Tab-separated table of C-alpha atoms and ligand atoms in Angstrom:
chain	number	residue	atom	x	y	z
U	2	MET	CA	71.255	-4.820	259.568
U	3	ASP	CA	68.824	-6.953	257.625
U	4	ALA	CA	65.403	-8.267	258.629
U	5	LYS	CA	66.836	-11.574	259.823
U	6	GLU	CA	69.340	-9.924	262.126
U	7	PHE	CA	66.664	-7.477	263.341
U	8	ARG	CA	64.446	-10.398	264.312
U	9	ARG	CA	67.290	-12.122	266.157
U	10	GLN	CA	68.324	-8.954	268.010
U	11	ALA	CA	64.731	-8.049	268.853
U	12	HIS	CA	64.194	-11.445	270.477
U	13	LEU	CA	67.382	-11.075	272.484
U	14	MET	CA	66.385	-7.616	273.626
U	15	VAL	CA	62.861	-8.610	274.563
U	16	ASP	CA	64.367	-11.330	276.726
U	17	TRP	CA	66.685	-8.762	278.250
U	18	MET	CA	63.753	-6.391	278.852
U	19	ALA	CA	61.701	-9.079	280.562
U	20	ASP	CA	64.670	-10.033	282.775
U	21	TYR	CA	65.369	-6.388	283.531
U	22	LEU	CA	61.839	-5.576	284.604
U	23	GLU	CA	61.655	-8.741	286.678
U	24	THR	CA	64.885	-8.006	288.557
U	25	VAL	CA	64.952	-4.214	288.503
U	26	ASP	CA	64.744	-4.094	292.312
U	27	GLN	CA	68.274	-5.512	292.454
U	28	TYR	CA	69.927	-2.523	290.770
U	29	PRO	CA	71.125	0.479	292.810
U	30	VAL	CA	67.964	2.522	292.344
U	31	LYS	CA	69.744	5.867	292.022
U	32	SER	CA	72.698	5.773	289.662
U	33	GLN	CA	75.899	6.127	291.670
U	34	VAL	CA	78.165	7.480	288.910
U	35	GLU	CA	80.183	10.712	289.109
U	36	PRO	CA	79.762	13.578	286.628
U	37	ARG	CA	81.416	12.762	283.231
U	38	GLN	CA	81.946	9.119	284.227
U	39	ILE	CA	79.761	7.868	281.364
U	40	PHE	CA	80.861	10.509	278.867
U	41	ASN	CA	84.558	9.769	279.390
U	42	GLN	CA	84.108	6.052	278.763
U	43	LEU	CA	82.785	6.586	275.259
U	44	PRO	CA	84.662	7.557	272.090
U	45	SER	CA	84.427	11.286	271.444
U	46	SER	CA	83.866	10.803	267.688
U	47	PRO	CA	81.296	8.629	265.897
U	48	PRO	CA	82.498	5.444	264.164
U	49	GLU	CA	83.465	5.592	260.481
U	50	LYS	CA	82.221	2.058	259.871
U	51	GLY	CA	79.066	0.462	261.230
U	52	GLU	CA	79.396	-1.661	264.362
U	53	SER	CA	77.587	-4.866	265.180
U	54	MET	CA	74.536	-4.777	267.446
U	55	ASN	CA	76.340	-7.209	269.733
U	56	THR	CA	79.100	-4.661	270.358
U	57	ILE	CA	76.628	-1.803	270.753
U	58	PHE	CA	74.408	-3.760	273.123
U	59	LYS	CA	77.408	-4.816	275.224
U	60	ASP	CA	78.258	-1.111	275.701
U	61	PHE	CA	74.637	-0.446	276.619
U	62	GLN	CA	74.942	-3.024	279.385
U	63	ASP	CA	78.465	-2.173	280.548
U	64	VAL	CA	78.624	1.599	280.141
U	65	ILE	CA	75.113	3.004	279.901
U	66	LEU	CA	73.237	0.921	282.432
U	67	PRO	CA	75.395	1.967	285.431
U	68	GLY	CA	74.453	5.557	284.587
U	69	ILE	CA	70.743	4.819	284.674
U	70	THR	CA	68.488	5.650	287.606
U	71	HIS	CA	65.924	2.897	287.774
U	72	TRP	CA	62.533	4.582	287.740
U	73	GLN	CA	60.797	1.219	287.440
U	74	SER	CA	62.366	-0.080	290.638
U	75	PRO	CA	59.790	-0.668	293.384
U	76	ASN	CA	62.334	1.051	295.664
U	77	PHE	CA	61.981	4.293	293.721
U	78	PHE	CA	60.226	6.734	296.067
U	79	ALA	CA	61.561	9.985	294.562
U	80	TYR	CA	59.900	12.919	292.708
U	81	PHE	CA	56.661	11.705	291.158
U	82	PRO	CA	56.866	8.365	289.367
U	83	SER	CA	57.327	7.954	285.627
U	84	ASN	CA	55.814	4.522	285.480
U	85	ASN	CA	55.610	1.935	282.794
U	86	SER	CA	53.897	-1.461	282.767
U	87	TYR	CA	54.048	-4.491	280.501
U	88	PRO	CA	51.165	-3.508	278.190
U	89	SER	CA	52.575	0.005	277.912
U	90	VAL	CA	56.043	-1.207	276.898
U	91	LEU	CA	54.473	-3.459	274.271
U	92	GLY	CA	52.505	-0.510	272.919
U	93	GLU	CA	55.691	1.584	272.717
U	94	MET	CA	57.425	-1.210	270.812
U	95	LEU	CA	54.699	-1.272	268.187
U	96	THR	CA	54.676	2.537	267.998
U	97	ALA	CA	58.418	2.410	267.293
U	98	ALA	CA	57.949	-0.257	264.628
U	99	LEU	CA	55.168	1.658	262.863
U	100	GLY	CA	57.191	4.846	263.112
U	101	SER	CA	54.146	6.873	262.104
U	102	GLN	CA	54.173	10.621	262.284
U	103	CYS	CA	50.686	11.471	263.470
U	104	MET	CA	50.474	15.187	262.775
U	105	MET	CA	47.032	14.944	261.239
U	106	TRP	CA	44.220	12.508	260.534
U	107	GLU	CA	45.442	11.645	257.038
U	108	THR	CA	48.952	10.772	258.161
U	109	SER	CA	47.441	7.881	260.159
U	110	PRO	CA	43.669	7.927	260.625
U	111	ALA	CA	43.756	5.191	263.265
U	112	ALA	CA	46.149	7.206	265.424
U	113	ALA	CA	43.886	10.271	265.373
U	114	GLU	CA	40.748	8.252	266.029
U	115	LEU	CA	42.325	6.167	268.759
U	116	GLU	CA	43.533	9.369	270.397
U	117	GLU	CA	39.981	10.760	270.351
U	118	LEU	CA	38.624	7.479	271.687
U	119	THR	CA	41.132	7.052	274.531
U	120	MET	CA	40.624	10.665	275.580
U	121	ASN	CA	36.878	9.970	275.701
U	122	TRP	CA	37.587	6.890	277.794
U	123	LEU	CA	39.686	8.950	280.193
U	124	LYS	CA	36.842	11.450	280.609
U	125	GLN	CA	34.529	8.618	281.615
U	126	MET	CA	37.148	7.070	283.862
U	127	THR	CA	37.887	10.309	285.745
U	128	GLY	CA	34.450	11.946	285.819
U	129	LEU	CA	35.400	14.880	283.594
U	130	PRO	CA	32.453	16.562	281.811
U	131	SER	CA	31.505	14.468	278.782
U	132	SER	CA	31.267	17.506	276.506
U	133	TRP	CA	34.958	18.395	276.969
U	134	GLU	CA	37.514	17.314	274.366
U	135	GLY	CA	40.949	15.873	274.917
U	136	VAL	CA	44.311	15.635	273.194
U	137	ILE	CA	47.547	13.910	274.133
U	138	GLN	CA	50.493	16.263	274.677
U	139	ASP	CA	54.066	15.339	275.453
U	140	SER	CA	54.002	16.762	278.971
U	141	ALA	CA	51.984	18.705	281.506
U	142	SER	CA	54.335	21.617	280.827
U	143	SER	CA	53.201	21.676	277.191
U	144	SER	CA	49.548	21.255	278.167
U	145	THR	CA	49.752	24.181	280.569
U	146	LEU	CA	51.540	26.273	277.950
U	147	ALA	CA	48.719	25.475	275.494
U	148	ALA	CA	46.158	26.522	278.123
U	149	ILE	CA	47.919	29.806	278.917
U	150	LEU	CA	48.378	30.681	275.237
U	151	SER	CA	44.702	29.927	274.561
U	152	ALA	CA	43.714	32.079	277.534
U	153	ARG	CA	45.944	34.885	276.232
U	154	GLU	CA	44.382	34.739	272.782
U	155	ARG	CA	40.844	34.562	274.100
U	156	ALA	CA	41.442	37.541	276.392
U	157	SER	CA	43.028	39.649	273.635
U	158	GLY	CA	40.323	38.820	271.087
U	159	PHE	CA	42.964	36.751	269.223
U	160	THR	CA	44.992	39.841	268.412
U	161	ILE	CA	48.321	38.947	270.024
U	162	ASN	CA	48.909	36.019	267.667
U	163	ASP	CA	48.203	38.465	264.880
U	164	GLN	CA	49.860	41.708	265.859
U	165	GLY	CA	51.924	40.946	268.915
U	166	PHE	CA	51.518	42.687	272.250
U	167	THR	CA	50.476	46.303	272.498
U	168	SER	CA	50.771	48.585	275.518
U	169	LYS	CA	47.101	48.023	276.354
U	170	ASP	CA	47.680	44.326	277.099
U	171	LYS	CA	48.344	44.287	280.810
U	172	PHE	CA	47.444	40.738	281.690
U	173	ARG	CA	47.765	39.070	285.039
U	174	ILE	CA	47.986	35.342	285.728
U	175	TYR	CA	47.406	33.712	289.110
U	176	CYS	CA	48.512	30.594	290.910
U	177	SER	CA	49.648	29.692	294.414
U	178	THR	CA	53.172	29.798	295.794
U	179	GLU	CA	53.127	25.972	295.667
U	180	THR	CA	52.266	25.784	291.947
U	181	HIS	CA	54.611	23.806	289.691
U	182	SER	CA	57.461	25.703	288.014
U	183	SER	CA	56.039	24.816	284.575
U	184	VAL	CA	53.492	27.620	285.056
U	185	GLU	CA	56.189	30.251	285.439
U	186	LYS	CA	57.994	28.790	282.429
U	187	ALA	CA	54.810	28.949	280.331
U	188	VAL	CA	54.148	32.544	281.399
U	189	LYS	CA	57.662	33.475	280.278
U	190	ILE	CA	57.353	31.652	276.942
U	191	ALA	CA	53.928	33.197	276.310
U	192	GLY	CA	55.530	36.640	276.529
U	193	LEU	CA	53.352	37.629	279.465
U	194	GLY	CA	56.218	38.475	281.777
U	195	ARG	CA	57.148	36.685	284.947
U	196	THR	CA	56.260	39.697	287.095
U	197	ASN	CA	52.665	39.390	285.892
U	198	LEU	CA	52.367	35.963	287.467
U	199	LYS	CA	50.883	36.556	290.902
U	200	LYS	CA	51.605	33.779	293.357
U	201	VAL	CA	48.851	33.801	295.922
U	202	GLY	CA	49.269	32.689	299.537
U	203	LEU	CA	48.232	29.422	301.130
U	204	ASP	CA	46.082	28.001	303.864
U	205	LYS	CA	47.636	25.865	306.608
U	206	GLN	CA	47.437	22.790	304.377
U	207	TYR	CA	49.530	24.362	301.592
U	208	ALA	CA	46.474	24.831	299.350
U	209	LEU	CA	45.671	28.156	297.701
U	210	ASN	CA	43.728	30.594	299.843
U	211	PRO	CA	40.743	31.723	297.726
U	212	GLU	CA	40.213	34.947	299.675
U	213	ALA	CA	43.785	35.953	298.905
U	214	LEU	CA	43.135	35.160	295.243
U	215	GLU	CA	40.105	37.427	295.043
U	216	GLN	CA	41.974	40.169	296.849
U	217	ALA	CA	44.833	39.986	294.353
U	218	ILE	CA	42.405	40.115	291.427
U	219	VAL	CA	40.509	43.120	292.791
U	220	GLN	CA	43.707	44.960	293.541
U	221	ASP	CA	45.110	44.274	290.063
U	222	MET	CA	41.920	45.549	288.444
U	223	ALA	CA	42.092	48.720	290.506
U	224	ASN	CA	45.622	49.190	289.183
U	225	GLY	CA	44.583	48.812	285.542
U	226	PHE	CA	45.556	45.187	284.963
U	227	SER	CA	43.357	42.563	283.260
U	228	PRO	CA	43.083	39.297	285.201
U	229	MET	CA	43.397	36.659	282.494
U	230	CYS	CA	44.208	33.161	283.700
U	231	MET	CA	44.328	31.162	286.912
U	232	ILE	CA	46.081	27.839	287.429
U	233	ALA	CA	44.716	25.644	290.200
U	234	THR	CA	46.565	22.520	291.279
U	235	LEU	CA	45.104	19.241	292.436
U	236	GLY	CA	48.046	17.505	294.087
U	237	THR	CA	50.897	20.014	294.291
U	238	THR	CA	54.371	18.755	293.565
U	239	SER	CA	55.789	19.455	297.016
U	240	SER	CA	53.082	18.001	299.212
U	241	THR	CA	50.083	16.995	297.012
U	242	ALA	CA	47.976	19.830	298.433
U	243	ILE	CA	44.573	20.228	296.797
U	244	ASP	CA	43.511	23.735	295.816
U	245	PRO	CA	39.804	24.371	296.616
U	246	LEU	CA	38.474	24.148	293.092
U	247	GLU	CA	34.846	25.043	293.663
U	248	LYS	CA	35.642	28.350	295.353
U	249	ILE	CA	38.364	29.168	292.856
U	250	ALA	CA	36.050	28.369	289.934
U	251	ALA	CA	33.376	30.701	291.296
U	252	ILE	CA	35.895	33.539	291.558
U	253	CYS	CA	37.228	32.884	288.052
U	254	ASN	CA	33.724	32.921	286.614
U	255	LYS	CA	32.890	36.140	288.398
U	256	TYR	CA	35.877	37.915	286.788
U	257	ASN	CA	35.816	35.996	283.489
U	258	ILE	CA	39.212	34.390	284.053
U	259	TRP	CA	40.363	31.230	282.227
U	260	LEU	CA	40.718	28.495	284.824
U	261	HIS	CA	43.278	25.802	284.050
U	262	ILE	CA	43.573	22.813	286.381
U	263	ASP	CA	46.935	21.114	286.800
U	264	ALA	CA	46.425	17.611	288.183
U	265	ALA	CA	49.575	16.182	286.584
U	266	PHE	CA	50.145	13.539	289.246
U	267	ALA	CA	46.961	13.316	291.313
U	268	GLY	CA	44.561	13.347	288.376
U	269	THR	CA	44.961	9.585	288.308
U	270	ALA	CA	43.248	9.413	291.717
U	271	LEU	CA	40.059	10.575	289.947
U	272	LEU	CA	39.750	7.019	288.688
U	273	LEU	CA	38.494	6.359	292.200
U	274	PRO	CA	34.961	7.692	292.793
U	275	GLU	CA	35.945	8.562	296.380
U	276	TYR	CA	38.293	11.271	295.024
U	277	ARG	CA	35.862	12.918	292.595
U	278	TRP	CA	35.016	15.607	295.172
U	279	MET	CA	38.275	17.228	294.081
U	280	ILE	CA	36.764	18.276	290.750
U	281	LYS	CA	33.475	19.582	292.073
U	282	GLY	CA	32.949	22.791	290.107
U	283	ILE	CA	35.011	21.695	287.120
U	284	GLU	CA	32.236	22.569	284.679
U	285	LYS	CA	33.130	26.206	285.437
U	286	ALA	CA	36.791	25.634	284.497
U	287	ASN	CA	38.260	25.847	280.997
U	288	SER	CA	41.016	23.247	280.828
U	289	PHE	CA	42.497	20.334	282.729
U	290	VAL	CA	45.649	18.249	282.505
U	291	PHE	CA	46.816	15.002	284.051
U	292	ASN	CA	49.698	12.726	283.139
U	293	PRO	CA	48.991	9.034	282.558
U	294	HIS	CA	52.806	8.939	282.276
U	295	LYS	CA	53.104	9.602	285.969
U	296	TRP	CA	50.815	7.388	287.991
U	297	MET	CA	48.775	5.563	285.349
U	298	PHE	CA	51.389	3.002	284.284
U	299	THR	CA	51.822	4.461	280.796
U	300	ASN	CA	55.328	5.149	279.509
U	301	PHE	CA	56.581	8.682	279.340
U	302	ASP	CA	55.422	10.608	277.346
U	303	CYS	CA	51.651	10.788	277.617
U	304	SER	CA	49.937	13.859	279.031
U	305	ALA	CA	46.146	14.081	278.753
U	306	PHE	CA	44.965	17.637	278.133
U	307	PHE	CA	41.261	18.511	278.097
U	308	VAL	CA	39.446	21.682	277.146
U	309	LYS	CA	35.841	22.695	277.676
U	310	ASP	CA	35.743	24.496	274.354
U	311	LYS	CA	38.214	23.569	271.638
U	312	GLU	CA	37.681	26.731	269.568
U	313	PRO	CA	40.096	29.020	271.455
U	314	LEU	CA	42.710	26.241	271.455
U	315	LEU	CA	42.400	25.650	267.732
U	316	ARG	CA	42.292	29.322	266.885
U	317	THR	CA	45.494	29.765	268.877
U	318	PHE	CA	47.466	26.979	267.208
U	319	GLU	CA	45.939	26.516	263.757
U	320	ILE	CA	48.184	26.918	260.729
U	321	LEU	CA	47.422	25.903	257.176
U	322	PRO	CA	50.266	26.041	254.676
U	323	GLU	CA	49.501	24.601	251.251
U	324	TYR	CA	51.513	21.417	251.845
U	325	LEU	CA	49.336	20.503	254.848
U	326	ARG	CA	45.965	20.960	253.104
U	327	THR	CA	43.797	17.846	253.041
U	328	SER	CA	40.320	17.061	251.760
U	329	THR	CA	39.195	15.757	255.164
U	330	ARG	CA	39.966	19.003	256.995
U	331	GLY	CA	37.097	20.077	259.234
U	332	LYS	CA	35.584	16.599	259.302
U	333	VAL	CA	38.263	14.997	261.451
U	334	ASN	CA	40.648	15.948	264.241
U	335	ASP	CA	43.997	17.172	262.934
U	336	TYR	CA	45.828	17.198	266.235
U	337	ARG	CA	48.673	19.340	264.933
U	338	ASP	CA	46.257	22.233	265.558
U	339	TRP	CA	45.797	21.302	269.209
U	340	GLY	CA	49.234	22.243	270.529
U	341	VAL	CA	52.791	23.349	269.804
U	342	GLN	CA	54.141	20.322	267.932
U	343	LEU	CA	53.513	19.635	264.299
U	344	GLY	CA	55.018	16.143	264.264
U	345	ARG	CA	53.469	13.822	266.804
U	346	ARG	CA	54.164	10.321	268.063
U	347	PHE	CA	51.430	7.666	268.113
U	348	ARG	CA	51.008	7.857	271.877
U	349	ALA	CA	47.399	6.691	272.114
U	350	LEU	CA	48.404	3.109	271.329
U	351	LYS	CA	50.215	2.392	274.597
U	352	LEU	CA	47.464	4.153	276.542
U	353	TRP	CA	44.841	1.991	274.840
U	354	PHE	CA	46.874	-1.128	275.670
U	355	VAL	CA	47.162	-0.081	279.328
U	356	ILE	CA	43.479	0.737	279.793
U	357	ARG	CA	42.361	-2.472	278.080
U	358	ASN	CA	44.849	-4.796	279.726
U	359	PHE	CA	44.372	-3.491	283.273
U	360	GLY	CA	40.703	-2.640	282.852
U	361	ILE	CA	39.206	0.115	284.985
U	362	GLU	CA	39.057	-2.257	287.930
U	363	GLY	CA	42.681	-3.295	287.564
U	364	LEU	CA	43.792	0.329	287.505
U	365	GLN	CA	41.601	1.222	290.469
U	366	GLU	CA	42.943	-1.706	292.435
U	367	LYS	CA	46.548	-0.626	291.944
U	368	ILE	CA	45.869	3.026	292.737
U	369	ARG	CA	43.897	2.130	295.865
U	370	PHE	CA	46.698	-0.171	296.947
U	371	HIS	CA	49.268	2.620	296.567
U	372	ILE	CA	47.099	4.942	298.641
U	373	LYS	CA	46.741	2.231	301.278
U	374	LEU	CA	50.512	1.808	301.394
U	375	GLY	CA	50.764	5.572	301.814
U	376	GLN	CA	48.486	5.424	304.845
U	377	HIS	CA	50.493	2.535	306.217
U	378	PHE	CA	53.743	4.495	305.875
U	379	ALA	CA	52.143	7.588	307.446
U	380	GLN	CA	51.167	5.465	310.450
U	381	LEU	CA	54.714	4.169	310.803
U	382	VAL	CA	56.019	7.739	310.823
U	383	GLU	CA	53.360	8.894	313.281
U	384	LYS	CA	54.117	6.088	315.715
U	385	ASN	CA	57.800	6.984	315.875
U	386	THR	CA	58.399	9.971	318.192
U	387	GLU	CA	61.658	10.839	316.422
U	388	PHE	CA	59.893	11.636	313.156
U	389	GLU	CA	57.093	14.002	312.241
U	390	ILE	CA	54.696	14.380	309.329
U	391	LEU	CA	54.772	17.860	307.819
U	392	ALA	CA	51.739	17.995	305.505
U	393	PRO	CA	48.337	16.320	305.190
U	394	VAL	CA	48.540	12.936	303.460
U	395	HIS	CA	45.848	13.072	300.750
U	396	PHE	CA	47.171	10.316	298.527
U	397	ASN	CA	50.358	8.276	298.617
U	398	VAL	CA	52.912	11.039	299.208
U	399	ILE	CA	54.200	11.520	302.734
U	400	CYS	CA	56.118	14.671	303.677
U	401	PHE	CA	58.115	14.068	306.841
U	402	ARG	CA	61.352	14.710	308.654
U	403	TYR	CA	63.619	13.323	311.300
U	404	ILE	CA	63.423	15.252	314.540
U	405	PRO	CA	65.555	13.575	317.195
U	406	GLU	CA	64.749	14.015	320.878
U	407	GLY	CA	65.634	17.480	322.114
U	408	GLU	CA	66.642	18.953	318.753
U	409	LYS	CA	64.739	22.164	318.097
U	410	ASP	CA	67.182	24.277	316.106
U	411	MET	CA	65.819	24.772	312.571
U	412	ASP	CA	69.174	25.013	310.810
U	413	ARG	CA	70.495	21.920	312.517
U	414	LEU	CA	67.323	19.985	311.736
U	415	ASN	CA	67.514	21.035	308.098
U	416	ALA	CA	71.167	20.004	307.846
U	417	LEU	CA	70.423	16.727	309.571
U	418	ASN	CA	67.603	15.809	307.207
U	419	GLU	CA	69.670	16.796	304.204
U	420	LEU	CA	72.410	14.479	305.410
U	421	LEU	CA	69.870	11.739	306.066
U	422	ILE	CA	68.568	11.800	302.519
U	423	ARG	CA	72.091	11.887	301.071
U	424	ASN	CA	73.115	8.867	303.122
U	425	LEU	CA	69.928	7.005	302.205
U	426	ASN	CA	70.381	7.572	298.488
U	427	LYS	CA	74.052	6.559	298.670
U	428	THR	CA	73.015	3.068	299.757
U	429	GLY	CA	71.425	2.443	296.356
U	430	LYS	CA	68.663	0.598	298.198
U	431	ILE	CA	66.035	3.314	297.985
U	432	TYR	CA	65.718	6.697	296.339
U	433	LEU	CA	63.937	9.623	298.010
U	434	THR	CA	63.912	13.318	297.143
U	435	HIS	CA	63.122	16.403	299.179
U	436	THR	CA	61.227	19.655	299.176
U	437	ARG	CA	60.958	22.635	301.473
U	438	LEU	CA	57.710	23.357	303.291
U	439	GLY	CA	57.912	26.807	304.812
U	440	SER	CA	61.516	26.803	305.945
U	441	LYS	CA	61.568	23.103	306.782
U	442	TYR	CA	63.763	20.754	304.777
U	443	THR	CA	61.277	17.977	304.043
U	444	LEU	CA	61.662	14.380	302.914
U	445	ARG	CA	59.061	13.156	300.411
U	446	MET	CA	58.126	9.495	300.311
U	447	VAL	CA	56.183	8.823	297.100
U	448	ILE	CA	54.696	5.325	297.053
U	449	ALA	CA	53.485	5.066	293.485
U	450	GLN	CA	55.790	2.854	291.448
U	451	THR	CA	53.771	0.351	289.425
U	452	ASN	CA	54.945	-2.752	291.289
U	453	VAL	CA	55.727	-1.419	294.769
U	454	THR	CA	54.834	-3.837	297.581
U	455	LYS	CA	54.270	-3.530	301.327
U	456	GLN	CA	57.594	-5.218	301.800
U	457	ASN	CA	59.381	-2.506	299.775
U	458	VAL	CA	57.752	0.138	301.961
U	459	ASP	CA	58.565	-1.655	305.215
U	460	SER	CA	62.194	-2.181	304.192
U	461	ALA	CA	62.453	1.472	303.220
U	462	TRP	CA	61.130	2.575	306.600
U	463	LYS	CA	63.531	0.278	308.424
U	464	LEU	CA	66.439	1.702	306.432
U	465	ILE	CA	65.286	5.278	307.081
U	466	CYS	CA	65.127	4.639	310.851
U	467	GLU	CA	68.523	2.889	310.963
U	468	THR	CA	70.202	5.520	308.823
U	469	ALA	CA	68.747	8.313	310.942
U	470	LYS	CA	70.027	6.636	314.124
U	471	SER	CA	73.485	6.268	312.653
U	472	LEU	CA	73.846	9.988	311.884
U	473	ASN	CA	76.553	11.417	314.086
U	474	ILE	CA	75.078	14.419	315.803
H	21	LIG	C1	55.120	16.763	287.278
H	21	LIG	C2	54.285	17.978	287.309
H	21	LIG	C3	54.272	18.858	286.230
H	21	LIG	C4	55.189	18.712	285.061
H	21	LIG	O1	54.950	17.575	284.331
H	21	LIG	P1	55.696	17.296	282.947
H	21	LIG	O2	54.816	16.325	282.260
H	21	LIG	O3	57.028	16.744	283.303
H	21	LIG	O4	55.816	18.585	282.225
H	21	LIG	C5	53.386	19.917	286.276
H	21	LIG	N1	52.580	20.108	287.327
H	21	LIG	C6	52.576	19.299	288.392
H	21	LIG	C7	51.643	19.553	289.536
H	21	LIG	C8	53.442	18.206	288.416
H	21	LIG	O5	53.458	17.400	289.479
């Protein structure tokens, strides 16, 4: 391909992209293909000779697209969102064209400085302490891993990186039973041992019970363990429960435990001053993560990770082989030292585009609107006696289930709701996913897609009611 053909193809594809995003609500939101259906349509060996972009793009449309689940559809109510927006897509396009590898300041000074700047902007936008420092990671999983490894090194006096574990290192890590699975994964990767992750019980609202946390810590200490790290969640994945940060922070300070806050989804709500109560006490914590790639209209991947003190983080990850030595070292941020990856994408660009193009007010308006739609949906559920809400609605996620007149049997209710969600997703009109709260099979309605409207929500509710009625029980 030459420059002329690239230009022609790029224009065609931009037109396709604009059409796609404008009409994405007309696709079956959840891909309806069977396992191997895509794989079996494609040649099992790569082509000997190059193919034209026209042929390749036709296969993208005919073969690949049917196997895509449309996360940008306003009828996508599943999981947590992975939103994009026009300014974000434009930023990603330029990032791809530059193709810079932003491992350190010298490999693209603007990327490093824009990353520092946008992280400072996010601190101001969310009310995080101004003295903290931020870095963009690929995911909340990586951010949490970085936090747990830093906590491990701090607690061991930086000896585990050096010498590995010894028998005296008996660390314990704490979270609630509703904490995201990425914490368990990080504990395993960090070599701490899954059995040393203590999952503390909940209050009635599915938030961590701080008394139970302190009890677990005291008991562990009595048994010769060293409490090392605690992960609190603001907006749990199942039900967006909010762990009581202030109480947890006080306990962590008392026992000198690293407190990491996982606000992967709900951190975006901190853009609204009325939600800042959630981070009361944060100055006592050590690290915080939220994902602009979830609810802040910035393409995956973009996870904003903040630390109170960057020294433990840098001491944990720093490496300095001869071929990475630069004369600016120490005067600038070399972000390769701030996490696992050496090579890094220029992710700050799309974030900068999003923040500038929406403005703080534009972002706030959208987030408030999503929360309002959440309240609207919750009211619809409440008004219908054949449905019930199963967890407090803090944001725009509604946990609910179908509970037809007279049906009390737990197993039958669980089977019924499982069937309901399967039938709903088969229609291709909406996409919902589930969780389990206690033993209850629970439907989750997440109203957070960038362009979701009241009409999308109302149509979804109508379809849910009709589909529930049509279940043969
Ligand atoms: C989504 C989510 C994660 C994982 O996010 P990734 O960026 O996909 O790693 C972690 N914690 C919580 C609370 C989440 O909702």
